[in-house]
Amino acid sequence: MVKRSVCLFCSLGCGLAYRVSGREAEAIDYDRECQVNKGALCPRGYYNYELLNHPGRLTQPSIGGIGVSWGEAFSRVRRELQGIDPGSIGIVVSPLASLEEASGAAALAVSLGTKQICAGGDPADQDAYLGSTWQVSEDRPGELADVEASEYILIIGDILTRSPVLSKRINNVKYGKKGARIVVIDPNRSHAAWFATEHLKNKPGSEAILLAALIGLLKRKDEAEILPLIEKIGVPIDVLKRVSEELAAATAGTVIVSPGVNKKRNDLVVYFARVLAGLAANKKWLVFYSGGDTIGVNAAIDAFCPGHAPYHELKKKLDQGAIQGIFLLGEDLSDLEPLVGGAKLVVRTRYFPAKKNNAEEVIFPLASHLETQGRYIFSGSRLVEAGAVVEPAGGKSNLVMLGELFDLEVEALVSRVNEVKPGQNRELFDLEKVIAEVGKIGPAGEILPEEITHFAGNDLAKNFFWYRANNKG
């Protein structure tokens, strides 16, 4: 029997298929019916199969690294929470979580009376998502089909390292349409830049400034107003002027953003990409994140916990010791792990053991997306419902675990997921003021290209054979 699911190791959301016999997945298959990837997978796509059968997977709860029963672990959490002020309880949800799991976490936050809840994962992704929610005068979000329908694609960052399977769609534009243009903005000769028809080698960290300059040129501003930005960008104004004219003249096009820690102000990069697409007729925008359900998890928390703390605020409070109880729900939260030592109660749900355990730490084994049913929102606001390939081998989903721990009404939470809508517009900026502010962004030092295996700080990837075989240093 062949069962299908979806990959969460980037927000492209490729289809997966497995040959299943009884309760076990015997081999990976290829979902050629999925229109996203038509069976193709990048190396990270194969991690999904390893995740199903990995001998290092957690199967039992633990306290301080010592295995205990589910009941004992639940009792410990409930007891410790009684002595903690609700306002000092934090909840961080992995971008690999489903909409149902994120809704469960939001319900927990409301039940406990805390606003300290946010999506986690790559900090650049969280900034970029914020930039996708601000109002613009004309917003044209795209879908995957818009990429191949384009004759002009402007890419900010190394999208083909982030989402390698997207290369086929981009190559169909480059080689399948006479006169088509692929322009990549990247400080390095990256994987995506190698595929480009033109590479704009900007100064590191200047992506937001470059996009602000293109907006100014599209708005027919006096070039004298743009010149102060050029020194920080490193790309001649005549090149930028030509690119803006080509983008505007193309009959159809897409502006694609790949957020990254080396970009300064990923929120403004995405915001300006949206403004740029709105100014040029028949242009769309897309953002591809490192965490598969970055859009969905954020949208669910926004919907059910309005006014919640943003990621960087919660992280700062953790660093200051203002968070006394912290729930880290899922993998891909390695950026926060060094900061949790001062909390009285640390609760984690994980696939694999933590690097370090302290006496107060409670870890629950987490069922993966291949072992549970859930809904996810990928780039282009594509909603996918995936079923379980096999039954969980000892772990539970965040939704089930939280439901049992706090008596949450799981069925009601699942039904609420239909209310989740991505891209809730929050505020309308004065574009001219924002463009003026972007000139204050300082220079960055030289940066190295991203590694092809990079995602989530590589902490999760390090558990898989393909990563270990190709990163021996």
PDB file of N, CA and C in Angstrom, residues 25-104:
ATOM      1  N   ALA A  25       6.486   1.644   7.538  1.00  0.00           N
ATOM      2  CA  ALA A  25       6.835   2.142   6.213  1.00  0.00           C
ATOM      3  C   ALA A  25       8.104   1.420   5.767  1.00  0.00           C
ATOM      4  N   GLU A  26       8.010   0.686   4.674  1.00  0.00           N
ATOM      5  CA  GLU A  26       9.127  -0.149   4.234  1.00  0.00           C
ATOM      6  C   GLU A  26      10.084   0.587   3.306  1.00  0.00           C
ATOM      7  N   ALA A  27       9.585   1.564   2.568  1.00  0.00           N
ATOM      8  CA  ALA A  27      10.446   2.279   1.620  1.00  0.00           C
ATOM      9  C   ALA A  27       9.788   3.590   1.225  1.00  0.00           C
ATOM     10  N   ILE A  28      10.628   4.512   0.783  1.00  0.00           N
ATOM     11  CA  ILE A  28      10.105   5.771   0.273  1.00  0.00           C
ATOM     12  C   ILE A  28       9.671   5.572  -1.173  1.00  0.00           C
ATOM     13  N   ASP A  29       8.574   6.194  -1.533  1.00  0.00           N
ATOM     14  CA  ASP A  29       8.099   6.170  -2.911  1.00  0.00           C
ATOM     15  C   ASP A  29       8.139   7.622  -3.414  1.00  0.00           C
ATOM     16  N   TYR A  30       7.581   7.900  -4.552  1.00  0.00           N
ATOM     17  CA  TYR A  30       7.624   9.250  -5.111  1.00  0.00           C
ATOM     18  C   TYR A  30       6.224   9.668  -5.535  1.00  0.00           C
ATOM     19  N   ASP A  31       5.750  10.759  -4.979  1.00  0.00           N
ATOM     20  CA  ASP A  31       4.401  11.228  -5.245  1.00  0.00           C
ATOM     21  C   ASP A  31       4.380  12.031  -6.548  1.00  0.00           C
ATOM     22  N   ARG A  32       4.302  11.318  -7.653  1.00  0.00           N
ATOM     23  CA  ARG A  32       4.326  11.967  -8.958  1.00  0.00           C
ATOM     24  C   ARG A  32       3.021  12.690  -9.277  1.00  0.00           C
ATOM     25  N   GLU A  33       1.985  12.429  -8.478  1.00  0.00           N
ATOM     26  CA  GLU A  33       0.709  13.100  -8.696  1.00  0.00           C
ATOM     27  C   GLU A  33       0.676  14.490  -8.062  1.00  0.00           C
ATOM     28  N   CYS A  34       1.590  14.764  -7.146  1.00  0.00           N
ATOM     29  CA  CYS A  34       1.631  16.073  -6.512  1.00  0.00           C
ATOM     30  C   CYS A  34       2.161  17.097  -7.508  1.00  0.00           C
ATOM     31  N   GLN A  35       1.377  18.137  -7.781  1.00  0.00           N
ATOM     32  CA  GLN A  35       1.749  19.113  -8.795  1.00  0.00           C
ATOM     33  C   GLN A  35       2.889  20.031  -8.349  1.00  0.00           C
ATOM     34  N   VAL A  36       3.212  20.018  -7.059  1.00  0.00           N
ATOM     35  CA  VAL A  36       4.306  20.861  -6.565  1.00  0.00           C
ATOM     36  C   VAL A  36       5.648  20.330  -7.019  1.00  0.00           C
ATOM     37  N   ASN A  37       5.873  19.031  -6.820  1.00  0.00           N
ATOM     38  CA  ASN A  37       7.193  18.450  -7.113  1.00  0.00           C
ATOM     39  C   ASN A  37       7.165  17.297  -8.093  1.00  0.00           C
ATOM     40  N   LYS A  38       5.981  16.746  -8.370  1.00  0.00           N
ATOM     41  CA  LYS A  38       5.828  15.637  -9.318  1.00  0.00           C
ATOM     42  C   LYS A  38       6.830  14.513  -9.052  1.00  0.00           C
ATOM     43  N   GLY A  39       7.013  14.219  -7.780  1.00  0.00           N
ATOM     44  CA  GLY A  39       7.881  13.116  -7.363  1.00  0.00           C
ATOM     45  C   GLY A  39       9.285  13.518  -6.989  1.00  0.00           C
ATOM     46  N   ALA A  40       9.756  14.662  -7.471  1.00  0.00           N
ATOM     47  CA  ALA A  40      11.133  15.078  -7.177  1.00  0.00           C
ATOM     48  C   ALA A  40      11.279  15.443  -5.700  1.00  0.00           C
ATOM     49  N   LEU A  41      12.464  15.149  -5.146  1.00  0.00           N
ATOM     50  CA  LEU A  41      12.766  15.494  -3.755  1.00  0.00           C
ATOM     51  C   LEU A  41      14.191  16.011  -3.654  1.00  0.00           C
ATOM     52  N   CYS A  42      14.414  16.959  -2.776  1.00  0.00           N
ATOM     53  CA  CYS A  42      15.777  17.382  -2.456  1.00  0.00           C
ATOM     54  C   CYS A  42      16.289  16.507  -1.318  1.00  0.00           C
ATOM     55  N   PRO A  43      17.564  16.622  -0.930  1.00  0.00           N
ATOM     56  CA  PRO A  43      18.086  15.774   0.158  1.00  0.00           C
ATOM     57  C   PRO A  43      17.247  15.847   1.429  1.00  0.00           C
ATOM     58  N   ARG A  44      16.726  17.027   1.751  1.00  0.00           N
ATOM     59  CA  ARG A  44      15.938  17.144   2.973  1.00  0.00           C
ATOM     60  C   ARG A  44      14.629  16.381   2.877  1.00  0.00           C
ATOM     61  N   GLY A  45      14.130  16.209   1.645  1.00  0.00           N
ATOM     62  CA  GLY A  45      12.914  15.426   1.476  1.00  0.00           C
ATOM     63  C   GLY A  45      13.085  13.998   1.961  1.00  0.00           C
ATOM     64  N   TYR A  46      14.295  13.480   1.810  1.00  0.00           N
ATOM     65  CA  TYR A  46      14.562  12.109   2.244  1.00  0.00           C
ATOM     66  C   TYR A  46      14.692  11.996   3.761  1.00  0.00           C
ATOM     67  N   TYR A  47      14.925  13.121   4.440  1.00  0.00           N
ATOM     68  CA  TYR A  47      14.969  13.074   5.911  1.00  0.00           C
ATOM     69  C   TYR A  47      13.654  12.551   6.477  1.00  0.00           C
ATOM     70  N   ASN A  48      12.563  12.809   5.759  1.00  0.00           N
ATOM     71  CA  ASN A  48      11.255  12.402   6.261  1.00  0.00           C
ATOM     72  C   ASN A  48      11.188  10.889   6.478  1.00  0.00           C
ATOM     73  N   TYR A  49      11.769  10.127   5.547  1.00  0.00           N
ATOM     74  CA  TYR A  49      11.741   8.678   5.706  1.00  0.00           C
ATOM     75  C   TYR A  49      12.603   8.250   6.889  1.00  0.00           C
ATOM     76  N   GLU A  50      13.767   8.864   7.044  1.00  0.00           N
ATOM     77  CA  GLU A  50      14.609   8.552   8.199  1.00  0.00           C
ATOM     78  C   GLU A  50      13.892   8.869   9.503  1.00  0.00           C
ATOM     79  N   LEU A  51      13.106   9.945   9.483  1.00  0.00           N
ATOM     80  CA  LEU A  51      12.388  10.350  10.686  1.00  0.00           C
ATOM     81  C   LEU A  51      11.435   9.255  11.145  1.00  0.00           C
ATOM     82  N   LEU A  52      10.842   8.529  10.196  1.00  0.00           N
ATOM     83  CA  LEU A  52       9.904   7.465  10.549  1.00  0.00           C
ATOM     84  C   LEU A  52      10.574   6.302  11.272  1.00  0.00           C
ATOM     85  N   ASN A  53      11.791   5.980  10.864  1.00  0.00           N
ATOM     86  CA  ASN A  53      12.435   4.757  11.363  1.00  0.00           C
ATOM     87  C   ASN A  53      13.713   5.006  12.156  1.00  0.00           C
ATOM     88  N   HIS A  54      13.959   6.238  12.544  1.00  0.00           N
ATOM     89  CA  HIS A  54      15.218   6.578  13.207  1.00  0.00           C
ATOM     90  C   HIS A  54      15.307   5.911  14.591  1.00  0.00           C
ATOM     91  N   PRO A  55      16.417   5.188  14.862  1.00  0.00           N
ATOM     92  CA  PRO A  55      16.552   4.508  16.157  1.00  0.00           C
ATOM     93  C   PRO A  55      16.708   5.463  17.340  1.00  0.00           C
ATOM     94  N   GLY A  56      17.020   6.732  17.056  1.00  0.00           N
ATOM     95  CA  GLY A  56      17.216   7.685  18.140  1.00  0.00           C
ATOM     96  C   GLY A  56      15.965   8.415  18.559  1.00  0.00           C
ATOM     97  N   ARG A  57      14.821   8.097  17.939  1.00  0.00           N
ATOM     98  CA  ARG A  57      13.581   8.798  18.285  1.00  0.00           C
ATOM     99  C   ARG A  57      13.176   8.550  19.736  1.00  0.00           C
ATOM    100  N   LEU A  58      12.675   9.602  20.379  1.00  0.00           N
ATOM    101  CA  LEU A  58      12.163   9.473  21.740  1.00  0.00           C
ATOM    102  C   LEU A  58      10.850   8.699  21.736  1.00  0.00           C
ATOM    103  N   THR A  59      10.675   7.822  22.729  1.00  0.00           N
ATOM    104  CA  THR A  59       9.438   7.048  22.837  1.00  0.00           C
ATOM    105  C   THR A  59       8.830   7.127  24.234  1.00  0.00           C
ATOM    106  N   GLN A  60       9.493   7.831  25.166  1.00  0.00           N
ATOM    107  CA  GLN A  60       9.040   7.882  26.551  1.00  0.00           C
ATOM    108  C   GLN A  60       9.300   9.270  27.133  1.00  0.00           C
ATOM    109  N   PRO A  61       8.367   9.796  27.945  1.00  0.00           N
ATOM    110  CA  PRO A  61       8.632  11.080  28.608  1.00  0.00           C
ATOM    111  C   PRO A  61       9.810  10.963  29.573  1.00  0.00           C
ATOM    112  N   SER A  62      10.404  12.102  29.901  1.00  0.00           N
ATOM    113  CA  SER A  62      11.508  12.105  30.859  1.00  0.00           C
ATOM    114  C   SER A  62      11.471  13.374  31.692  1.00  0.00           C
ATOM    115  N   ILE A  63      12.045  13.297  32.885  1.00  0.00           N
ATOM    116  CA  ILE A  63      12.238  14.455  33.756  1.00  0.00           C
ATOM    117  C   ILE A  63      13.717  14.503  34.111  1.00  0.00           C
ATOM    118  N   GLY A  64      14.363  15.586  33.717  1.00  0.00           N
ATOM    119  CA  GLY A  64      15.795  15.685  33.975  1.00  0.00           C
ATOM    120  C   GLY A  64      16.602  14.592  33.314  1.00  0.00           C
ATOM    121  N   GLY A  65      16.114  14.090  32.172  1.00  0.00           N
ATOM    122  CA  GLY A  65      16.828  13.045  31.444  1.00  0.00           C
ATOM    123  C   GLY A  65      16.531  11.639  31.911  1.00  0.00           C
ATOM    124  N   ILE A  66      15.678  11.479  32.912  1.00  0.00           N
ATOM    125  CA  ILE A  66      15.335  10.152  33.443  1.00  0.00           C
ATOM    126  C   ILE A  66      13.926   9.785  32.988  1.00  0.00           C
ATOM    127  N   GLY A  67      13.784   8.605  32.366  1.00  0.00           N
ATOM    128  CA  GLY A  67      12.503   8.189  31.831  1.00  0.00           C
ATOM    129  C   GLY A  67      11.434   8.024  32.899  1.00  0.00           C
ATOM    130  N   VAL A  68      10.225   8.513  32.609  1.00  0.00           N
ATOM    131  CA  VAL A  68       9.089   8.399  33.532  1.00  0.00           C
ATOM    132  C   VAL A  68       7.841   8.069  32.720  1.00  0.00           C
ATOM    133  N   SER A  69       6.738   7.809  33.415  1.00  0.00           N
ATOM    134  CA  SER A  69       5.469   7.547  32.745  1.00  0.00           C
ATOM    135  C   SER A  69       4.840   8.870  32.297  1.00  0.00           C
ATOM    136  N   TRP A  70       3.878   8.771  31.388  1.00  0.00           N
ATOM    137  CA  TRP A  70       3.154   9.973  30.952  1.00  0.00           C
ATOM    138  C   TRP A  70       2.457  10.625  32.145  1.00  0.00           C
ATOM    139  N   GLY A  71       1.831   9.812  32.989  1.00  0.00           N
ATOM    140  CA  GLY A  71       1.125  10.351  34.146  1.00  0.00           C
ATOM    141  C   GLY A  71       2.045  11.108  35.086  1.00  0.00           C
ATOM    142  N   GLU A  72       3.231  10.566  35.329  1.00  0.00           N
ATOM    143  CA  GLU A  72       4.185  11.229  36.210  1.00  0.00           C
ATOM    144  C   GLU A  72       4.674  12.550  35.613  1.00  0.00           C
ATOM    145  N   ALA A  73       4.908  12.552  34.323  1.00  0.00           N
ATOM    146  CA  ALA A  73       5.356  13.780  33.653  1.00  0.00           C
ATOM    147  C   ALA A  73       4.250  14.831  33.680  1.00  0.00           C
ATOM    148  N   PHE A  74       3.006  14.415  33.415  1.00  0.00           N
ATOM    149  CA  PHE A  74       1.878  15.351  33.479  1.00  0.00           C
ATOM    150  C   PHE A  74       1.748  15.957  34.879  1.00  0.00           C
ATOM    151  N   SER A  75       1.847  15.112  35.895  1.00  0.00           N
ATOM    152  CA  SER A  75       1.709  15.591  37.271  1.00  0.00           C
ATOM    153  C   SER A  75       2.785  16.611  37.612  1.00  0.00           C
ATOM    154  N   ARG A  76       4.002  16.361  37.132  1.00  0.00           N
ATOM    155  CA  ARG A  76       5.095  17.293  37.406  1.00  0.00           C
ATOM    156  C   ARG A  76       4.802  18.668  36.791  1.00  0.00           C
ATOM    157  N   VAL A  77       4.326  18.685  35.561  1.00  0.00           N
ATOM    158  CA  VAL A  77       4.035  19.956  34.889  1.00  0.00           C
ATOM    159  C   VAL A  77       2.925  20.696  35.627  1.00  0.00           C
ATOM    160  N   ARG A  78       1.833  19.999  35.943  1.00  0.00           N
ATOM    161  CA  ARG A  78       0.715  20.648  36.625  1.00  0.00           C
ATOM    162  C   ARG A  78       1.152  21.211  37.976  1.00  0.00           C
ATOM    163  N   ARG A  79       1.940  20.459  38.699  1.00  0.00           N
ATOM    164  CA  ARG A  79       2.378  20.892  40.038  1.00  0.00           C
ATOM    165  C   ARG A  79       3.272  22.131  39.952  1.00  0.00           C
ATOM    166  N   GLU A  80       4.210  22.128  39.030  1.00  0.00           N
ATOM    167  CA  GLU A  80       5.141  23.255  38.913  1.00  0.00           C
ATOM    168  C   GLU A  80       4.441  24.521  38.431  1.00  0.00           C
ATOM    169  N   LEU A  81       3.430  24.374  37.588  1.00  0.00           N
ATOM    170  CA  LEU A  81       2.726  25.543  37.065  1.00  0.00           C
ATOM    171  C   LEU A  81       1.975  26.297  38.161  1.00  0.00           C
ATOM    172  N   GLN A  82       1.590  25.602  39.217  1.00  0.00           N
ATOM    173  CA  GLN A  82       0.822  26.244  40.290  1.00  0.00           C
ATOM    174  C   GLN A  82       1.598  27.366  40.974  1.00  0.00           C
ATOM    175  N   GLY A  83       2.898  27.295  40.970  1.00  0.00           N
ATOM    176  CA  GLY A  83       3.701  28.321  41.627  1.00  0.00           C
ATOM    177  C   GLY A  83       4.261  29.373  40.695  1.00  0.00           C
ATOM    178  N   ILE A  84       3.753  29.431  39.458  1.00  0.00           N
ATOM    179  CA  ILE A  84       4.290  30.364  38.460  1.00  0.00           C
ATOM    180  C   ILE A  84       3.218  31.372  38.068  1.00  0.00           C
ATOM    181  N   ASP A  85       3.575  32.644  38.045  1.00  0.00           N
ATOM    182  CA  ASP A  85       2.667  33.699  37.612  1.00  0.00           C
ATOM    183  C   ASP A  85       2.319  33.498  36.134  1.00  0.00           C
ATOM    184  N   PRO A  86       1.016  33.482  35.796  1.00  0.00           N
ATOM    185  CA  PRO A  86       0.623  33.227  34.394  1.00  0.00           C
ATOM    186  C   PRO A  86       1.302  34.160  33.394  1.00  0.00           C
ATOM    187  N   GLY A  87       1.529  35.409  33.783  1.00  0.00           N
ATOM    188  CA  GLY A  87       2.155  36.350  32.868  1.00  0.00           C
ATOM    189  C   GLY A  87       3.597  36.041  32.544  1.00  0.00           C
ATOM    190  N   SER A  88       4.211  35.134  33.324  1.00  0.00           N
ATOM    191  CA  SER A  88       5.606  34.762  33.077  1.00  0.00           C
ATOM    192  C   SER A  88       5.725  33.385  32.435  1.00  0.00           C
ATOM    193  N   ILE A  89       4.609  32.899  31.858  1.00  0.00           N
ATOM    194  CA  ILE A  89       4.621  31.609  31.148  1.00  0.00           C
ATOM    195  C   ILE A  89       4.737  31.882  29.653  1.00  0.00           C
ATOM    196  N   GLY A  90       5.712  31.275  29.008  1.00  0.00           N
ATOM    197  CA  GLY A  90       5.911  31.443  27.577  1.00  0.00           C
ATOM    198  C   GLY A  90       5.624  30.165  26.814  1.00  0.00           C
ATOM    199  N   ILE A  91       5.132  30.306  25.589  1.00  0.00           N
ATOM    200  CA  ILE A  91       4.843  29.163  24.720  1.00  0.00           C
ATOM    201  C   ILE A  91       5.400  29.471  23.339  1.00  0.00           C
ATOM    202  N   VAL A  92       6.267  28.596  22.830  1.00  0.00           N
ATOM    203  CA  VAL A  92       6.838  28.771  21.492  1.00  0.00           C
ATOM    204  C   VAL A  92       6.490  27.535  20.660  1.00  0.00           C
ATOM    205  N   VAL A  93       5.946  27.750  19.479  1.00  0.00           N
ATOM    206  CA  VAL A  93       5.454  26.661  18.639  1.00  0.00           C
ATOM    207  C   VAL A  93       6.348  26.503  17.416  1.00  0.00           C
ATOM    208  N   SER A  94       6.772  25.288  17.156  1.00  0.00           N
ATOM    209  CA  SER A  94       7.645  24.989  16.022  1.00  0.00           C
ATOM    210  C   SER A  94       6.952  25.273  14.698  1.00  0.00           C
ATOM    211  N   PRO A  95       7.704  25.739  13.688  1.00  0.00           N
ATOM    212  CA  PRO A  95       7.125  25.923  12.352  1.00  0.00           C
ATOM    213  C   PRO A  95       6.847  24.603  11.639  1.00  0.00           C
ATOM    214  N   LEU A  96       7.164  23.476  12.288  1.00  0.00           N
ATOM    215  CA  LEU A  96       6.805  22.159  11.750  1.00  0.00           C
ATOM    216  C   LEU A  96       5.476  21.681  12.317  1.00  0.00           C
ATOM    217  N   ALA A  97       4.869  22.458  13.216  1.00  0.00           N
ATOM    218  CA  ALA A  97       3.592  22.080  13.807  1.00  0.00           C
ATOM    219  C   ALA A  97       2.454  22.294  12.811  1.00  0.00           C
ATOM    220  N   SER A  98       1.354  21.586  13.022  1.00  0.00           N
ATOM    221  CA  SER A  98       0.175  21.736  12.174  1.00  0.00           C
ATOM    222  C   SER A  98      -0.683  22.897  12.670  1.00  0.00           C
ATOM    223  N   LEU A  99      -1.673  23.273  11.869  1.00  0.00           N
ATOM    224  CA  LEU A  99      -2.618  24.293  12.295  1.00  0.00           C
ATOM    225  C   LEU A  99      -3.346  23.861  13.559  1.00  0.00           C
ATOM    226  N   GLU A 100      -3.662  22.567  13.635  1.00  0.00           N
ATOM    227  CA  GLU A 100      -4.349  22.054  14.818  1.00  0.00           C
ATOM    228  C   GLU A 100      -3.474  22.185  16.063  1.00  0.00           C
ATOM    229  N   GLU A 101      -2.184  21.870  15.926  1.00  0.00           N
ATOM    230  CA  GLU A 101      -1.285  21.969  17.065  1.00  0.00           C
ATOM    231  C   GLU A 101      -1.092  23.420  17.495  1.00  0.00           C
ATOM    232  N   ALA A 102      -0.975  24.315  16.528  1.00  0.00           N
ATOM    233  CA  ALA A 102      -0.828  25.736  16.856  1.00  0.00           C
ATOM    234  C   ALA A 102      -2.089  26.272  17.524  1.00  0.00           C
ATOM    235  N   SER A 103      -3.247  25.806  17.071  1.00  0.00           N
ATOM    236  CA  SER A 103      -4.502  26.229  17.692  1.00  0.00           C
ATOM    237  C   SER A 103      -4.594  25.715  19.118  1.00  0.00           C
ATOM    238  N   GLY A 104      -4.104  24.490  19.362  1.00  0.00           N
ATOM    239  CA  GLY A 104      -4.074  23.948  20.716  1.00  0.00           C
ATOM    240  C   GLY A 104      -3.176  24.763  21.626  1.00  0.00           C
TER     241      GLY A 104
END
